Amino acid sequence: MADSVVPLPYVDFLTPPVPAGQQVPAVLIHGWASGSVYWEPLAKKLLDAGRPVWIIDLPGYHPGDLLPSDFEWTLDSAAASVGAILDARAQGPVHVVGHSMGGSVSLTLAAARPELVASLTLVGMAPVPQNQGFKEVLRSQLDQGFFDSGTIAKLMNAWYGELSGADMERLSTGFKVPFPVLSASALAAMTGVEPSVPGRVQAPLLVLAGTDDRVRPLGQMRAFVAESPQRQLKAISGAGHNVHWEKPQECAEALHEFWETSWPPPA
């Protein structure tokens, strides 16, 4: 990977209708088997408040993506891809927001490229071992070479709770990415970040959590935040794993408060 070309991810660059001054962009990074669609409610709230929003599709997740033949999907290579687009388009450090596996990519980026990250928000995520039941479900599907409809429905229910048929169709499109990408990113999600990564993050860090998250219990996230004074926790009552989808207004308010108090850093 060191000598190969790092592919630039697809990015939807969204500009607010009424910009609120020189705002630092919010860069949203999706989780495993997910995509840009589940960011839409939060992105609208941020745009309405005058914040530029960049929604990233990680390598291989955007329809029609063609990855280099020697590209190996890992947290490091995904973070390098995000870093490459920030090098190309950002005019300074940005506010990075990563959900679930996207949080692992975001942590990896913040540790490796601190100059790119003004702040870091982990949504529904703390870098602790995955739920064993979840890992067993993933391994069974990876072994059979495809994700069956029953397993997809089970996972979606754990992530979102009950969905309408239309929302199920829209939100499950992440399972339609090429299986080599889906399987490699699943392994990355299960493995998680290298143990030294969180301690190397210099940026202010917020964990944004739903109190009813069935994937990452709130206690795990509280314990992670308690390890450093640089970390904060905002718990959103009644929300689950996809707190940004379920409670976009509350999430937008928490993010703006965090950004306004953490950036720019004190002189």
Short mmCIF file of C-alpha atoms in Angstrom, two decimals, residues 24-260:
data_model
loop_
_atom_site.label_atom_id
_atom_site.label_comp_id
_atom_site.label_asym_id
_atom_site.label_seq_id
_atom_site.Cartn_x
_atom_site.Cartn_y
_atom_site.Cartn_z
CA VAL A 24 -14.98 25.26 9.51
CA PRO A 25 -16.52 22.43 7.43
CA ALA A 26 -18.07 19.42 9.11
CA VAL A 27 -16.77 16.22 7.49
CA LEU A 28 -19.14 13.27 7.99
CA ILE A 29 -17.75 9.71 7.69
CA HIS A 30 -20.17 6.81 7.59
CA GLY A 31 -19.98 3.43 9.28
CA TRP A 32 -19.86 -0.09 7.97
CA ALA A 33 -22.57 -1.10 5.43
CA SER A 34 -23.86 2.46 5.52
CA GLY A 35 -23.60 5.55 3.34
CA SER A 36 -24.40 9.19 2.86
CA VAL A 37 -28.18 8.81 3.04
CA TYR A 38 -28.32 8.38 6.82
CA TRP A 39 -26.47 11.67 7.31
CA GLU A 40 -29.15 13.67 5.48
CA PRO A 41 -31.25 14.73 8.52
CA LEU A 42 -28.19 15.93 10.46
CA ALA A 43 -26.62 17.54 7.39
CA LYS A 44 -29.78 19.59 6.83
CA LYS A 45 -29.70 20.90 10.40
CA LEU A 46 -26.03 21.85 10.09
CA LEU A 47 -26.56 23.53 6.72
CA ASP A 48 -29.55 25.47 8.05
CA ALA A 49 -27.24 26.80 10.78
CA GLY A 50 -24.78 28.03 8.14
CA ARG A 51 -22.23 25.21 8.39
CA PRO A 52 -20.59 23.72 5.25
CA VAL A 53 -20.97 19.92 5.24
CA TRP A 54 -18.81 17.41 3.40
CA ILE A 55 -20.26 13.90 3.29
CA ILE A 56 -17.69 11.25 2.44
CA ASP A 57 -18.27 7.85 0.86
CA LEU A 58 -15.38 5.66 1.99
CA PRO A 59 -13.40 3.78 -0.72
CA GLY A 60 -15.59 1.39 -2.70
CA TYR A 61 -18.84 2.58 -1.09
CA HIS A 62 -19.93 5.04 -3.78
CA PRO A 63 -21.82 3.50 -6.72
CA GLY A 64 -19.44 2.94 -9.60
CA ASP A 65 -16.26 3.27 -7.51
CA LEU A 66 -13.31 1.52 -9.13
CA LEU A 67 -10.51 0.91 -6.67
CA PRO A 68 -6.88 0.26 -7.68
CA SER A 69 -6.20 -3.44 -8.00
CA ASP A 70 -3.60 -3.29 -5.23
CA PHE A 71 -5.79 -1.34 -2.82
CA GLU A 72 -6.20 -3.12 0.51
CA TRP A 73 -9.20 -1.93 2.55
CA THR A 74 -8.03 -1.24 6.10
CA LEU A 75 -8.64 1.52 8.63
CA ASP A 76 -5.23 2.95 7.70
CA SER A 77 -5.92 2.98 3.96
CA ALA A 78 -9.43 4.40 4.43
CA ALA A 79 -8.01 7.15 6.68
CA ALA A 80 -5.30 7.86 4.10
CA SER A 81 -8.01 8.24 1.46
CA VAL A 82 -9.88 10.77 3.61
CA GLY A 83 -6.61 12.56 4.36
CA ALA A 84 -5.86 12.81 0.64
CA ILE A 85 -9.13 14.59 -0.13
CA LEU A 86 -8.63 16.94 2.82
CA ASP A 87 -5.14 17.72 1.54
CA ALA A 88 -6.65 18.52 -1.85
CA ARG A 89 -9.72 20.51 -0.80
CA ALA A 90 -9.55 21.73 2.79
CA GLN A 91 -8.06 25.17 3.54
CA GLY A 92 -7.31 24.26 7.14
CA PRO A 93 -8.27 21.71 9.77
CA VAL A 94 -11.87 20.46 9.70
CA HIS A 95 -14.37 19.09 12.20
CA VAL A 96 -14.42 15.32 11.63
CA VAL A 97 -17.53 13.35 12.62
CA GLY A 98 -17.34 9.55 12.31
CA HIS A 99 -20.11 7.08 13.01
CA SER A 100 -19.39 3.53 14.22
CA MET A 101 -16.68 2.11 11.92
CA GLY A 102 -16.34 5.64 10.53
CA GLY A 103 -15.31 6.60 14.04
CA SER A 104 -12.42 4.13 13.80
CA VAL A 105 -11.41 5.67 10.47
CA SER A 106 -11.67 9.13 12.05
CA LEU A 107 -9.55 8.18 15.06
CA THR A 108 -6.93 6.70 12.74
CA LEU A 109 -6.90 9.89 10.65
CA ALA A 110 -6.68 12.17 13.71
CA ALA A 111 -3.77 10.18 15.14
CA ALA A 112 -1.85 10.04 11.85
CA ARG A 113 -2.63 13.53 10.51
CA PRO A 114 -3.35 15.83 13.48
CA GLU A 115 -2.90 18.95 11.34
CA LEU A 116 -6.06 18.06 9.40
CA VAL A 117 -8.42 17.67 12.37
CA ALA A 118 -9.78 20.65 14.33
CA SER A 119 -12.01 18.40 16.42
CA LEU A 120 -13.17 14.80 16.41
CA THR A 121 -16.64 13.47 17.18
CA LEU A 122 -17.32 9.76 17.55
CA VAL A 123 -21.00 8.96 16.99
CA GLY A 124 -22.27 5.74 18.55
CA MET A 125 -18.70 4.57 18.96
CA ALA A 126 -15.87 4.09 21.42
CA PRO A 127 -12.69 2.14 20.60
CA VAL A 128 -13.48 -0.93 22.70
CA PRO A 129 -13.93 -4.58 21.65
CA GLN A 130 -16.97 -5.32 19.51
CA ASN A 131 -19.98 -7.17 20.88
CA GLN A 132 -19.19 -10.89 20.49
CA GLY A 133 -22.62 -11.73 19.13
CA PHE A 134 -22.25 -9.08 16.42
CA LYS A 135 -18.83 -10.45 15.46
CA GLU A 136 -20.20 -13.99 15.21
CA VAL A 137 -23.01 -12.84 12.92
CA LEU A 138 -20.55 -11.06 10.66
CA ARG A 139 -18.15 -14.00 10.55
CA SER A 140 -20.94 -16.39 9.54
CA GLN A 141 -21.91 -14.13 6.64
CA LEU A 142 -18.33 -13.58 5.54
CA ASP A 143 -17.76 -17.33 5.52
CA GLN A 144 -20.76 -17.92 3.26
CA GLY A 145 -19.70 -15.15 0.87
CA PHE A 146 -22.80 -12.94 0.99
CA PHE A 147 -25.16 -11.22 3.40
CA ASP A 148 -28.58 -12.84 3.36
CA SER A 149 -31.79 -10.86 3.71
CA GLY A 150 -32.58 -12.23 7.17
CA THR A 151 -29.23 -11.14 8.58
CA ILE A 152 -29.50 -7.72 6.95
CA ALA A 153 -32.92 -7.24 8.55
CA LYS A 154 -31.56 -8.32 11.94
CA LEU A 155 -28.64 -5.91 11.75
CA MET A 156 -30.80 -3.03 10.54
CA ASN A 157 -33.22 -3.60 13.42
CA ALA A 158 -30.34 -3.49 15.92
CA TRP A 159 -29.07 -0.26 14.39
CA TYR A 160 -32.33 1.60 13.75
CA GLY A 161 -35.19 -0.14 15.47
CA GLU A 162 -38.38 -0.47 13.44
CA LEU A 163 -38.24 1.14 9.99
CA SER A 164 -40.80 1.72 7.27
CA GLY A 165 -40.37 -0.29 4.08
CA ALA A 166 -39.18 2.82 2.23
CA ASP A 167 -36.60 3.70 4.89
CA MET A 168 -35.39 0.09 5.04
CA GLU A 169 -34.81 0.16 1.29
CA ARG A 170 -32.95 3.50 1.41
CA LEU A 171 -30.86 2.83 4.47
CA SER A 172 -29.76 -0.70 3.61
CA THR A 173 -28.08 0.26 0.33
CA GLY A 174 -24.69 -0.06 2.04
CA PHE A 175 -25.12 -3.82 1.83
CA LYS A 176 -25.12 -3.52 -1.97
CA VAL A 177 -21.50 -2.43 -2.26
CA PRO A 178 -19.19 -5.03 -3.83
CA PHE A 179 -18.70 -7.94 -1.44
CA PRO A 180 -14.89 -7.62 -1.35
CA VAL A 181 -15.31 -4.05 -0.04
CA LEU A 182 -18.11 -5.02 2.34
CA SER A 183 -16.15 -7.96 3.74
CA ALA A 184 -12.82 -6.14 4.07
CA SER A 185 -14.45 -3.17 5.79
CA ALA A 186 -16.34 -5.58 8.07
CA LEU A 187 -13.03 -7.08 9.15
CA ALA A 188 -11.69 -3.57 9.75
CA ALA A 189 -14.76 -2.76 11.84
CA MET A 190 -14.38 -5.92 13.90
CA THR A 191 -10.64 -5.43 14.45
CA GLY A 192 -10.92 -1.77 15.41
CA VAL A 193 -8.10 0.70 15.90
CA GLU A 194 -4.61 -0.23 17.01
CA PRO A 195 -4.46 0.23 20.83
CA SER A 196 -2.10 3.22 20.74
CA VAL A 197 -4.30 5.25 18.38
CA PRO A 198 -6.71 6.95 20.84
CA GLY A 199 -3.84 8.16 23.01
CA ARG A 200 -2.16 9.79 20.00
CA VAL A 201 -5.19 11.92 19.11
CA GLN A 202 -4.47 15.56 19.91
CA ALA A 203 -7.79 17.10 18.85
CA PRO A 204 -10.64 17.77 21.30
CA LEU A 205 -12.90 14.72 21.23
CA LEU A 206 -16.65 14.36 21.73
CA VAL A 207 -18.52 11.07 22.00
CA LEU A 208 -22.12 11.51 20.85
CA ALA A 209 -24.22 8.58 22.06
CA GLY A 210 -27.78 7.38 22.17
CA THR A 211 -28.86 6.18 25.61
CA ASP A 212 -30.58 3.17 24.00
CA ASP A 213 -27.70 2.11 21.74
CA ARG A 214 -27.82 -1.70 21.41
CA VAL A 215 -24.42 -1.90 19.66
CA ARG A 216 -22.24 0.27 21.90
CA PRO A 217 -23.56 0.40 25.48
CA LEU A 218 -23.40 3.82 27.09
CA GLY A 219 -21.22 2.47 29.90
CA GLN A 220 -18.45 1.62 27.43
CA MET A 221 -18.51 5.13 26.05
CA ARG A 222 -18.52 6.70 29.50
CA ALA A 223 -15.45 4.64 30.47
CA PHE A 224 -13.59 5.72 27.33
CA VAL A 225 -14.35 9.40 27.92
CA ALA A 226 -13.26 9.16 31.57
CA GLU A 227 -9.74 8.17 30.48
CA SER A 228 -8.83 11.70 29.29
CA PRO A 229 -9.78 15.31 30.12
CA GLN A 230 -9.65 15.98 26.36
CA ARG A 231 -12.78 13.87 25.89
CA GLN A 232 -16.43 14.77 26.41
CA LEU A 233 -19.65 12.76 26.30
CA LYS A 234 -23.06 13.91 25.16
CA ALA A 235 -25.81 11.34 25.68
CA ILE A 236 -29.02 11.80 23.66
CA SER A 237 -32.00 10.36 25.50
CA GLY A 238 -34.11 7.77 23.72
CA ALA A 239 -31.82 7.37 20.70
CA GLY A 240 -30.11 4.22 19.52
CA HIS A 241 -26.99 3.45 17.52
CA ASN A 242 -27.82 5.84 14.68
CA VAL A 243 -28.44 8.79 16.96
CA HIS A 244 -27.74 11.26 14.12
CA TRP A 245 -30.61 9.78 12.10
CA GLU A 246 -33.03 9.54 15.00
CA LYS A 247 -32.32 12.85 16.78
CA PRO A 248 -30.71 15.20 14.23
CA GLN A 249 -31.69 18.45 15.97
CA GLU A 250 -30.26 17.36 19.32
CA CYS A 251 -27.10 16.14 17.60
CA ALA A 252 -26.67 19.38 15.65
CA GLU A 253 -27.03 21.42 18.83
CA ALA A 254 -24.49 19.25 20.65
CA LEU A 255 -22.03 19.50 17.77
CA HIS A 256 -22.28 23.26 17.47
CA GLU A 257 -21.79 23.71 21.21
CA PHE A 258 -18.73 21.43 21.09
CA TRP A 259 -17.22 23.18 18.06
CA GLU A 260 -17.82 26.66 19.43
#
